[in-house]
Amino acid sequence: MPDRTDLVYAYDGSFEGLMCCVFESYEQKENPSIIRPPGVQQSLFDTAKWIETDEHKADRVFNSIPSKISSKAQELIKLGFLTCAPNKELLIYHFLRLGFKYGCKVMTMLTDDTVCSLQKAVRHLTSESQKFMGFVRFSVYGEVLVAVIEPKNFVLPLLSVHFCDRFRNETFMIYDKTHSMALIYRSQKAELIFADELTLPEVDGTEIEYRQLWKQFYKTIAIESRNNPQCRMALMPKRYWDHMTELDDSIEQAKSKGPDQWRVAETATEILPTSIGALASPFQYPTRK
């Protein structure tokens, strides 16, 4: 492939779009130095080549990975796409080029910067998702359970399996404030949608009482003589604290108001975002319509 250092690919930000970038590079014998998703500022000196998303081309690339590399490599790039690595597109692209050249051996080429960086990014993703499985805190709004998170990686697809199984008979939403996305589960169906903003009504007095009880339980089970703030920070990093009930100091000052003084959501439709989003597969962003 020609070594052009000025070639820039631009795509729609979807996983299929990235697979089409890989297809284009092989078909045209090109080697892009940048693969740019939407929202990334363009340099004054580069001219981006727009890569159209074609499901047939994407399927050809994606379905070839298990036979030409391995099924583990296929899983790795799916997870890699969900990471917060700033250059994840190039990491996945260069990993696939290595994989198509060396086959399954690429998974053990840990001295290669691309392989090492991609696997490190995926470990960070899976570690963060596992933490959120324990750190997500729901509040009750009428008929809906709502939680807000601010992850670094796009963890909602990984959290979906856990929480949909755990609350299979409930209606709930987990709002990802970082990525402006929401996981909606209702009528035993889950979907990911874009939600630029989330405006919640005031919680009612019962919800505040439950929050206060949870804080009291948290304090009661603590063993004062074994208090170790440094250990707690290591196991429960401070960036998770903002949305954890037991660490919300404002709850202690909250006074329960009568039901007439609270605007309580009576139905799920008052809470759940109504913006239209495509039903997302487990490892891709929905495409804006």
PDB file of C-alpha atoms in Angstrom:
ATOM      1  CA  MET A   1       0.000   0.000   0.000  1.00  0.00           C
ATOM      2  CA  PRO A   2       1.326   3.484  -0.804  1.00  0.00           C
ATOM      3  CA  ASP A   3       2.577   5.360   2.220  1.00  0.00           C
ATOM      4  CA  ARG A   4       0.651   8.627   2.075  1.00  0.00           C
ATOM      5  CA  THR A   5       0.943  10.628   5.282  1.00  0.00           C
ATOM      6  CA  ASP A   6      -1.707  13.181   4.271  1.00  0.00           C
ATOM      7  CA  LEU A   7      -4.630  10.837   3.629  1.00  0.00           C
ATOM      8  CA  VAL A   8      -7.595  11.380   5.939  1.00  0.00           C
ATOM      9  CA  TYR A   9     -10.742   9.266   6.059  1.00  0.00           C
ATOM     10  CA  ALA A  10     -13.956  10.721   7.482  1.00  0.00           C
ATOM     11  CA  TYR A  11     -16.881   8.470   8.392  1.00  0.00           C
ATOM     12  CA  ASP A  12     -20.244   8.635  10.135  1.00  0.00           C
ATOM     13  CA  GLY A  13     -19.059   7.363  13.526  1.00  0.00           C
ATOM     14  CA  SER A  14     -20.776   3.978  13.320  1.00  0.00           C
ATOM     15  CA  PHE A  15     -19.062   0.622  13.689  1.00  0.00           C
ATOM     16  CA  GLU A  16     -20.207  -0.296  10.179  1.00  0.00           C
ATOM     17  CA  GLY A  17     -18.691   2.934   8.901  1.00  0.00           C
ATOM     18  CA  LEU A  18     -15.337   2.028  10.409  1.00  0.00           C
ATOM     19  CA  MET A  19     -15.444  -1.397   8.766  1.00  0.00           C
ATOM     20  CA  CYS A  20     -16.096   0.384   5.454  1.00  0.00           C
ATOM     21  CA  CYS A  21     -12.962   2.465   6.036  1.00  0.00           C
ATOM     22  CA  VAL A  22     -10.997  -0.781   6.272  1.00  0.00           C
ATOM     23  CA  PHE A  23     -12.655  -2.058   3.088  1.00  0.00           C
ATOM     24  CA  GLU A  24     -11.870   1.182   1.231  1.00  0.00           C
ATOM     25  CA  SER A  25      -8.212   1.135   2.228  1.00  0.00           C
ATOM     26  CA  TYR A  26      -7.734  -2.342   0.784  1.00  0.00           C
ATOM     27  CA  GLU A  27      -9.852  -1.760  -2.298  1.00  0.00           C
ATOM     28  CA  GLN A  28      -8.077   1.489  -3.213  1.00  0.00           C
ATOM     29  CA  LYS A  29      -4.673   0.402  -1.853  1.00  0.00           C
ATOM     30  CA  GLU A  30      -4.605   3.376   0.498  1.00  0.00           C
ATOM     31  CA  ASN A  31      -3.180   3.798   3.981  1.00  0.00           C
ATOM     32  CA  PRO A  32      -4.955   6.611   5.871  1.00  0.00           C
ATOM     33  CA  SER A  33      -3.027   8.444   8.551  1.00  0.00           C
ATOM     34  CA  ILE A  34      -6.230   9.645  10.235  1.00  0.00           C
ATOM     35  CA  ILE A  35      -9.713   8.138  10.472  1.00  0.00           C
ATOM     36  CA  ARG A  36     -11.958  10.914  11.700  1.00  0.00           C
ATOM     37  CA  PRO A  37     -15.409  10.470  13.265  1.00  0.00           C
ATOM     38  CA  PRO A  38     -18.007  13.274  13.319  1.00  0.00           C
ATOM     39  CA  GLY A  39     -17.334  16.168  15.665  1.00  0.00           C
ATOM     40  CA  VAL A  40     -13.547  16.126  15.366  1.00  0.00           C
ATOM     41  CA  GLN A  41     -12.122  19.434  14.198  1.00  0.00           C
ATOM     42  CA  GLN A  42     -10.505  19.345  10.777  1.00  0.00           C
ATOM     43  CA  SER A  43      -6.959  20.599  10.286  1.00  0.00           C
ATOM     44  CA  LEU A  44      -6.413  23.588   8.003  1.00  0.00           C
ATOM     45  CA  PHE A  45      -4.142  21.534   5.781  1.00  0.00           C
ATOM     46  CA  ASP A  46      -5.946  18.215   5.382  1.00  0.00           C
ATOM     47  CA  THR A  47      -8.671  17.257   2.952  1.00  0.00           C
ATOM     48  CA  ALA A  48     -10.792  14.408   4.218  1.00  0.00           C
ATOM     49  CA  LYS A  49     -12.093  11.646   1.993  1.00  0.00           C
ATOM     50  CA  TRP A  50     -15.642  10.782   2.988  1.00  0.00           C
ATOM     51  CA  ILE A  51     -16.291   7.048   3.325  1.00  0.00           C
ATOM     52  CA  GLU A  52     -19.905   6.052   2.795  1.00  0.00           C
ATOM     53  CA  THR A  53     -21.321   3.367   5.053  1.00  0.00           C
ATOM     54  CA  ASP A  54     -22.303   0.253   3.136  1.00  0.00           C
ATOM     55  CA  GLU A  55     -23.644  -2.664   5.164  1.00  0.00           C
ATOM     56  CA  HIS A  56     -22.542  -5.206   2.558  1.00  0.00           C
ATOM     57  CA  LYS A  57     -18.939  -3.971   2.632  1.00  0.00           C
ATOM     58  CA  ALA A  58     -18.978  -3.771   6.430  1.00  0.00           C
ATOM     59  CA  ASP A  59     -20.260  -7.343   6.676  1.00  0.00           C
ATOM     60  CA  ARG A  60     -17.549  -8.591   4.332  1.00  0.00           C
ATOM     61  CA  VAL A  61     -14.820  -7.130   6.524  1.00  0.00           C
ATOM     62  CA  PHE A  62     -16.387  -8.085   9.849  1.00  0.00           C
ATOM     63  CA  ASN A  63     -17.310 -11.637   8.839  1.00  0.00           C
ATOM     64  CA  SER A  64     -13.829 -12.300   7.480  1.00  0.00           C
ATOM     65  CA  ILE A  65     -12.150 -11.679  10.835  1.00  0.00           C
ATOM     66  CA  PRO A  66     -12.880 -15.054  12.530  1.00  0.00           C
ATOM     67  CA  SER A  67     -11.530 -17.039   9.578  1.00  0.00           C
ATOM     68  CA  LYS A  68      -8.557 -14.821   8.761  1.00  0.00           C
ATOM     69  CA  ILE A  69      -7.597 -13.925  12.341  1.00  0.00           C
ATOM     70  CA  SER A  70      -9.775 -15.345  15.147  1.00  0.00           C
ATOM     71  CA  SER A  71     -13.105 -14.937  16.897  1.00  0.00           C
ATOM     72  CA  LYS A  72     -11.258 -13.351  19.833  1.00  0.00           C
ATOM     73  CA  ALA A  73      -9.894 -10.705  17.491  1.00  0.00           C
ATOM     74  CA  GLN A  74     -13.426 -10.000  16.295  1.00  0.00           C
ATOM     75  CA  GLU A  75     -14.575  -9.535  19.889  1.00  0.00           C
ATOM     76  CA  LEU A  76     -11.561  -7.321  20.618  1.00  0.00           C
ATOM     77  CA  ILE A  77     -12.351  -4.824  17.879  1.00  0.00           C
ATOM     78  CA  LYS A  78     -16.030  -4.700  18.889  1.00  0.00           C
ATOM     79  CA  LEU A  79     -14.996  -3.812  22.413  1.00  0.00           C
ATOM     80  CA  GLY A  80     -12.259  -1.518  21.138  1.00  0.00           C
ATOM     81  CA  PHE A  81     -14.873   0.560  19.345  1.00  0.00           C
ATOM     82  CA  LEU A  82     -16.571   1.268  22.695  1.00  0.00           C
ATOM     83  CA  THR A  83     -13.412   2.576  24.368  1.00  0.00           C
ATOM     84  CA  CYS A  84     -12.486   6.185  25.021  1.00  0.00           C
ATOM     85  CA  ALA A  85      -9.088   5.816  23.332  1.00  0.00           C
ATOM     86  CA  PRO A  86      -8.708   9.041  21.307  1.00  0.00           C
ATOM     87  CA  ASN A  87      -7.265   7.171  18.319  1.00  0.00           C
ATOM     88  CA  LYS A  88      -9.379   4.031  18.578  1.00  0.00           C
ATOM     89  CA  GLU A  89     -10.255   4.051  14.863  1.00  0.00           C
ATOM     90  CA  LEU A  90      -6.605   3.923  13.830  1.00  0.00           C
ATOM     91  CA  LEU A  91      -5.826   1.330  16.493  1.00  0.00           C
ATOM     92  CA  ILE A  92      -8.560  -0.948  15.164  1.00  0.00           C
ATOM     93  CA  TYR A  93      -7.547  -0.300  11.561  1.00  0.00           C
ATOM     94  CA  HIS A  94      -3.854  -1.061  12.141  1.00  0.00           C
ATOM     95  CA  PHE A  95      -4.737  -4.071  14.306  1.00  0.00           C
ATOM     96  CA  LEU A  96      -6.808  -5.536  11.472  1.00  0.00           C
ATOM     97  CA  ARG A  97      -4.018  -4.944   8.965  1.00  0.00           C
ATOM     98  CA  LEU A  98      -1.634  -6.793  11.259  1.00  0.00           C
ATOM     99  CA  GLY A  99      -4.192  -9.532  11.781  1.00  0.00           C
ATOM    100  CA  PHE A 100      -4.835 -10.040   8.083  1.00  0.00           C
ATOM    101  CA  LYS A 101      -1.065 -10.311   7.620  1.00  0.00           C
ATOM    102  CA  TYR A 102      -0.079 -12.513  10.574  1.00  0.00           C
ATOM    103  CA  GLY A 103      -3.321 -14.314  11.386  1.00  0.00           C
ATOM    104  CA  CYS A 104      -4.180 -15.414  14.921  1.00  0.00           C
ATOM    105  CA  LYS A 105      -0.620 -14.714  16.093  1.00  0.00           C
ATOM    106  CA  VAL A 106      -1.499 -11.030  16.257  1.00  0.00           C
ATOM    107  CA  MET A 107      -3.335 -11.607  19.556  1.00  0.00           C
ATOM    108  CA  THR A 108      -0.034 -12.500  21.251  1.00  0.00           C
ATOM    109  CA  MET A 109       2.073  -9.737  19.654  1.00  0.00           C
ATOM    110  CA  LEU A 110       2.041  -7.700  22.860  1.00  0.00           C
ATOM    111  CA  THR A 111       5.314  -5.950  22.046  1.00  0.00           C
ATOM    112  CA  ASP A 112       3.607  -4.254  19.107  1.00  0.00           C
ATOM    113  CA  ASP A 113       2.374  -0.782  20.089  1.00  0.00           C
ATOM    114  CA  THR A 114      -0.933  -1.170  18.263  1.00  0.00           C
ATOM    115  CA  VAL A 115      -1.833  -4.520  19.813  1.00  0.00           C
ATOM    116  CA  CYS A 116      -0.706  -3.440  23.272  1.00  0.00           C
ATOM    117  CA  SER A 117      -2.591  -0.118  23.133  1.00  0.00           C
ATOM    118  CA  LEU A 118      -5.812  -1.697  21.878  1.00  0.00           C
ATOM    119  CA  GLN A 119      -5.807  -4.429  24.506  1.00  0.00           C
ATOM    120  CA  LYS A 120      -5.015  -1.870  27.216  1.00  0.00           C
ATOM    121  CA  ALA A 121      -7.947   0.303  26.099  1.00  0.00           C
ATOM    122  CA  VAL A 122     -10.286  -2.704  26.170  1.00  0.00           C
ATOM    123  CA  ARG A 123      -9.125  -3.663  29.670  1.00  0.00           C
ATOM    124  CA  HIS A 124      -9.936  -0.129  30.801  1.00  0.00           C
ATOM    125  CA  LEU A 125     -13.398  -0.433  29.230  1.00  0.00           C
ATOM    126  CA  THR A 126     -14.233  -3.774  30.838  1.00  0.00           C
ATOM    127  CA  SER A 127     -12.863  -2.673  34.207  1.00  0.00           C
ATOM    128  CA  GLU A 128     -14.999   0.461  34.154  1.00  0.00           C
ATOM    129  CA  SER A 129     -18.122  -1.459  33.135  1.00  0.00           C
ATOM    130  CA  GLN A 130     -17.601  -3.917  35.993  1.00  0.00           C
ATOM    131  CA  LYS A 131     -17.321  -1.038  38.457  1.00  0.00           C
ATOM    132  CA  PHE A 132     -20.547   0.501  37.201  1.00  0.00           C
ATOM    133  CA  MET A 133     -22.369  -2.789  37.714  1.00  0.00           C
ATOM    134  CA  GLY A 134     -21.841  -2.154  41.412  1.00  0.00           C
ATOM    135  CA  PHE A 135     -21.870   1.651  41.480  1.00  0.00           C
ATOM    136  CA  VAL A 136     -25.046   2.453  39.507  1.00  0.00           C
ATOM    137  CA  ARG A 137     -27.709   3.918  41.818  1.00  0.00           C
ATOM    138  CA  PHE A 138     -31.336   4.071  40.713  1.00  0.00           C
ATOM    139  CA  SER A 139     -34.019   6.472  41.908  1.00  0.00           C
ATOM    140  CA  VAL A 140     -37.756   5.916  41.598  1.00  0.00           C
ATOM    141  CA  TYR A 141     -39.760   8.360  39.474  1.00  0.00           C
ATOM    142  CA  GLY A 142     -43.321   7.135  39.351  1.00  0.00           C
ATOM    143  CA  GLU A 143     -43.151   3.847  37.448  1.00  0.00           C
ATOM    144  CA  VAL A 144     -39.577   4.281  36.235  1.00  0.00           C
ATOM    145  CA  LEU A 145     -36.178   3.540  37.754  1.00  0.00           C
ATOM    146  CA  VAL A 146     -33.638   6.138  36.607  1.00  0.00           C
ATOM    147  CA  ALA A 147     -29.866   6.256  37.030  1.00  0.00           C
ATOM    148  CA  VAL A 148     -27.313   8.763  35.747  1.00  0.00           C
ATOM    149  CA  ILE A 149     -23.690   7.869  35.042  1.00  0.00           C
ATOM    150  CA  GLU A 150     -20.672   9.726  33.653  1.00  0.00           C
ATOM    151  CA  PRO A 151     -18.319   7.041  32.305  1.00  0.00           C
ATOM    152  CA  LYS A 152     -15.179   7.629  30.283  1.00  0.00           C
ATOM    153  CA  ASN A 153     -15.928   4.710  27.957  1.00  0.00           C
ATOM    154  CA  PHE A 154     -19.202   3.869  26.244  1.00  0.00           C
ATOM    155  CA  VAL A 155     -20.233   1.195  28.742  1.00  0.00           C
ATOM    156  CA  LEU A 156     -24.005   1.091  28.195  1.00  0.00           C
ATOM    157  CA  PRO A 157     -23.905  -1.910  25.812  1.00  0.00           C
ATOM    158  CA  LEU A 158     -21.967  -3.874  28.447  1.00  0.00           C
ATOM    159  CA  LEU A 159     -24.270  -2.789  31.273  1.00  0.00           C
ATOM    160  CA  SER A 160     -27.352  -3.699  29.252  1.00  0.00           C
ATOM    161  CA  VAL A 161     -27.030  -7.463  29.681  1.00  0.00           C
ATOM    162  CA  HIS A 162     -26.475  -7.199  33.448  1.00  0.00           C
ATOM    163  CA  PHE A 163     -29.274  -4.779  34.313  1.00  0.00           C
ATOM    164  CA  CYS A 164     -31.841  -6.116  31.836  1.00  0.00           C
ATOM    165  CA  ASP A 165     -31.441  -9.527  33.451  1.00  0.00           C
ATOM    166  CA  ARG A 166     -31.474  -8.111  36.974  1.00  0.00           C
ATOM    167  CA  PHE A 167     -34.551  -5.893  36.457  1.00  0.00           C
ATOM    168  CA  ARG A 168     -36.336  -7.871  33.763  1.00  0.00           C
ATOM    169  CA  ASN A 169     -39.796  -7.010  35.094  1.00  0.00           C
ATOM    170  CA  GLU A 170     -39.091  -3.306  35.616  1.00  0.00           C
ATOM    171  CA  THR A 171     -39.020  -0.211  33.437  1.00  0.00           C
ATOM    172  CA  PHE A 172     -35.726   1.609  33.787  1.00  0.00           C
ATOM    173  CA  MET A 173     -33.346   4.030  32.154  1.00  0.00           C
ATOM    174  CA  ILE A 174     -29.605   4.516  32.569  1.00  0.00           C
ATOM    175  CA  TYR A 175     -28.563   7.892  31.196  1.00  0.00           C
ATOM    176  CA  ASP A 176     -24.960   8.294  30.042  1.00  0.00           C
ATOM    177  CA  LYS A 177     -24.288  11.988  30.524  1.00  0.00           C
ATOM    178  CA  THR A 178     -20.842  11.784  28.924  1.00  0.00           C
ATOM    179  CA  HIS A 179     -22.015  10.407  25.583  1.00  0.00           C
ATOM    180  CA  SER A 180     -25.588  11.821  25.630  1.00  0.00           C
ATOM    181  CA  MET A 181     -27.023   8.333  25.301  1.00  0.00           C
ATOM    182  CA  ALA A 182     -29.649   6.423  27.229  1.00  0.00           C
ATOM    183  CA  LEU A 183     -30.289   2.742  27.759  1.00  0.00           C
ATOM    184  CA  ILE A 184     -34.053   2.270  27.873  1.00  0.00           C
ATOM    185  CA  TYR A 185     -35.642  -0.969  29.076  1.00  0.00           C
ATOM    186  CA  ARG A 186     -39.403  -1.339  28.942  1.00  0.00           C
ATOM    187  CA  SER A 187     -41.815  -4.137  28.072  1.00  0.00           C
ATOM    188  CA  GLN A 188     -38.819  -6.502  28.301  1.00  0.00           C
ATOM    189  CA  LYS A 189     -37.112  -4.791  25.349  1.00  0.00           C
ATOM    190  CA  ALA A 190     -33.904  -2.744  25.498  1.00  0.00           C
ATOM    191  CA  GLU A 191     -32.745  -0.006  23.156  1.00  0.00           C
ATOM    192  CA  LEU A 192     -30.071   2.671  23.023  1.00  0.00           C
ATOM    193  CA  ILE A 193     -31.143   6.147  21.970  1.00  0.00           C
ATOM    194  CA  PHE A 194     -29.592   9.584  21.709  1.00  0.00           C
ATOM    195  CA  ALA A 195     -30.704  11.890  24.512  1.00  0.00           C
ATOM    196  CA  ASP A 196     -28.972  15.251  24.435  1.00  0.00           C
ATOM    197  CA  GLU A 197     -30.582  16.341  27.687  1.00  0.00           C
ATOM    198  CA  LEU A 198     -32.342  14.687  30.587  1.00  0.00           C
ATOM    199  CA  THR A 199     -34.660  16.739  32.764  1.00  0.00           C
ATOM    200  CA  LEU A 200     -35.973  14.901  35.793  1.00  0.00           C
ATOM    201  CA  PRO A 201     -38.817  16.055  38.023  1.00  0.00           C
ATOM    202  CA  GLU A 202     -38.413  16.410  41.759  1.00  0.00           C
ATOM    203  CA  VAL A 203     -38.394  13.142  43.653  1.00  0.00           C
ATOM    204  CA  ASP A 204     -41.174  12.546  46.143  1.00  0.00           C
ATOM    205  CA  GLY A 205     -40.887  12.296  49.900  1.00  0.00           C
ATOM    206  CA  THR A 206     -40.799   8.502  49.889  1.00  0.00           C
ATOM    207  CA  GLU A 207     -37.774   8.462  47.590  1.00  0.00           C
ATOM    208  CA  ILE A 208     -35.937  10.918  49.842  1.00  0.00           C
ATOM    209  CA  GLU A 209     -36.685   8.772  52.883  1.00  0.00           C
ATOM    210  CA  TYR A 210     -35.296   5.699  51.141  1.00  0.00           C
ATOM    211  CA  ARG A 211     -32.164   7.636  50.206  1.00  0.00           C
ATOM    212  CA  GLN A 212     -31.715   8.714  53.806  1.00  0.00           C
ATOM    213  CA  LEU A 213     -32.208   5.129  54.990  1.00  0.00           C
ATOM    214  CA  TRP A 214     -29.582   3.916  52.524  1.00  0.00           C
ATOM    215  CA  LYS A 215     -27.112   6.534  53.765  1.00  0.00           C
ATOM    216  CA  GLN A 216     -27.812   5.510  57.344  1.00  0.00           C
ATOM    217  CA  PHE A 217     -27.280   1.834  56.468  1.00  0.00           C
ATOM    218  CA  TYR A 218     -23.993   2.713  54.770  1.00  0.00           C
ATOM    219  CA  LYS A 219     -22.796   4.547  57.878  1.00  0.00           C
ATOM    220  CA  THR A 220     -24.063   1.891  60.287  1.00  0.00           C
ATOM    221  CA  ILE A 221     -22.205  -1.025  58.717  1.00  0.00           C
ATOM    222  CA  ALA A 222     -18.944   0.924  58.593  1.00  0.00           C
ATOM    223  CA  ILE A 223     -16.311  -0.064  61.168  1.00  0.00           C
ATOM    224  CA  GLU A 224     -14.810   3.187  62.402  1.00  0.00           C
ATOM    225  CA  SER A 225     -11.566   1.604  63.591  1.00  0.00           C
ATOM    226  CA  ARG A 226     -10.966   0.240  60.096  1.00  0.00           C
ATOM    227  CA  ASN A 227     -11.711   3.454  58.237  1.00  0.00           C
ATOM    228  CA  ASN A 228      -9.207   3.697  55.379  1.00  0.00           C
ATOM    229  CA  PRO A 229      -9.946   6.577  52.963  1.00  0.00           C
ATOM    230  CA  GLN A 230      -6.977   5.720  50.765  1.00  0.00           C
ATOM    231  CA  CYS A 231      -8.192   2.148  50.277  1.00  0.00           C
ATOM    232  CA  ARG A 232     -11.716   3.371  49.547  1.00  0.00           C
ATOM    233  CA  MET A 233     -10.381   5.776  46.920  1.00  0.00           C
ATOM    234  CA  ALA A 234      -8.485   2.934  45.267  1.00  0.00           C
ATOM    235  CA  LEU A 235     -11.490   0.593  45.143  1.00  0.00           C
ATOM    236  CA  MET A 236     -14.117   3.282  44.536  1.00  0.00           C
ATOM    237  CA  PRO A 237     -12.522   6.217  42.637  1.00  0.00           C
ATOM    238  CA  LYS A 238     -13.882   9.639  43.439  1.00  0.00           C
ATOM    239  CA  ARG A 239     -15.166  10.271  39.918  1.00  0.00           C
ATOM    240  CA  TYR A 240     -17.972   7.776  40.623  1.00  0.00           C
ATOM    241  CA  TRP A 241     -19.159   9.536  43.776  1.00  0.00           C
ATOM    242  CA  ASP A 242     -21.351  12.269  42.249  1.00  0.00           C
ATOM    243  CA  HIS A 243     -24.151   9.828  41.427  1.00  0.00           C
ATOM    244  CA  MET A 244     -23.841   7.489  44.428  1.00  0.00           C
ATOM    245  CA  THR A 245     -26.600   7.927  46.994  1.00  0.00           C
ATOM    246  CA  GLU A 246     -24.513   6.988  50.028  1.00  0.00           C
ATOM    247  CA  LEU A 247     -21.972   9.717  49.248  1.00  0.00           C
ATOM    248  CA  ASP A 248     -24.424  12.504  48.411  1.00  0.00           C
ATOM    249  CA  ASP A 249     -24.205  15.017  51.255  1.00  0.00           C
ATOM    250  CA  SER A 250     -27.219  16.980  50.027  1.00  0.00           C
ATOM    251  CA  ILE A 251     -29.554  14.142  51.025  1.00  0.00           C
ATOM    252  CA  GLU A 252     -28.956  14.735  54.717  1.00  0.00           C
ATOM    253  CA  GLN A 253     -30.289  18.281  54.407  1.00  0.00           C
ATOM    254  CA  ALA A 254     -33.299  17.294  52.298  1.00  0.00           C
ATOM    255  CA  LYS A 255     -36.601  17.421  54.115  1.00  0.00           C
ATOM    256  CA  SER A 256     -39.459  15.230  53.101  1.00  0.00           C
ATOM    257  CA  LYS A 257     -42.306  17.237  51.602  1.00  0.00           C
ATOM    258  CA  GLY A 258     -45.886  16.188  51.335  1.00  0.00           C
ATOM    259  CA  PRO A 259     -46.957  14.521  48.106  1.00  0.00           C
ATOM    260  CA  ASP A 260     -48.848  17.667  47.016  1.00  0.00           C
ATOM    261  CA  GLN A 261     -45.600  19.640  47.080  1.00  0.00           C
ATOM    262  CA  TRP A 262     -43.722  17.319  44.730  1.00  0.00           C
ATOM    263  CA  ARG A 263     -44.121  16.920  40.997  1.00  0.00           C
ATOM    264  CA  VAL A 264     -44.098  13.146  40.705  1.00  0.00           C
ATOM    265  CA  ALA A 265     -44.007  11.404  37.341  1.00  0.00           C
ATOM    266  CA  GLU A 266     -47.098   9.231  37.123  1.00  0.00           C
ATOM    267  CA  THR A 267     -46.133   7.317  33.994  1.00  0.00           C
ATOM    268  CA  ALA A 268     -43.012   6.250  32.183  1.00  0.00           C
ATOM    269  CA  THR A 269     -43.728   8.605  29.284  1.00  0.00           C
ATOM    270  CA  GLU A 270     -43.005  11.636  31.470  1.00  0.00           C
ATOM    271  CA  ILE A 271     -39.471  10.441  32.167  1.00  0.00           C
ATOM    272  CA  LEU A 272     -38.206   8.446  29.224  1.00  0.00           C
ATOM    273  CA  PRO A 273     -36.740  10.452  26.311  1.00  0.00           C
ATOM    274  CA  THR A 274     -39.028  10.622  23.322  1.00  0.00           C
ATOM    275  CA  SER A 275     -36.363  11.364  20.685  1.00  0.00           C
ATOM    276  CA  ILE A 276     -36.234   8.728  17.978  1.00  0.00           C
ATOM    277  CA  GLY A 277     -33.158   6.527  17.897  1.00  0.00           C
ATOM    278  CA  ALA A 278     -32.286   3.415  15.962  1.00  0.00           C
ATOM    279  CA  LEU A 279     -32.308   0.169  17.877  1.00  0.00           C
ATOM    280  CA  ALA A 280     -28.629  -0.466  18.550  1.00  0.00           C
ATOM    281  CA  SER A 281     -26.879  -3.785  18.315  1.00  0.00           C
ATOM    282  CA  PRO A 282     -24.722  -4.722  21.334  1.00  0.00           C
ATOM    283  CA  PHE A 283     -21.543  -3.189  19.967  1.00  0.00           C
ATOM    284  CA  GLN A 284     -22.300  -0.085  17.950  1.00  0.00           C
ATOM    285  CA  TYR A 285     -23.647   3.420  18.268  1.00  0.00           C
ATOM    286  CA  PRO A 286     -27.109   4.012  16.872  1.00  0.00           C
ATOM    287  CA  THR A 287     -27.001   6.116  13.724  1.00  0.00           C
ATOM    288  CA  ARG A 288     -28.754   9.474  13.956  1.00  0.00           C
ATOM    289  CA  LYS A 289     -31.793   9.772  11.757  1.00  0.00           C
TER     290      LYS A 289
END
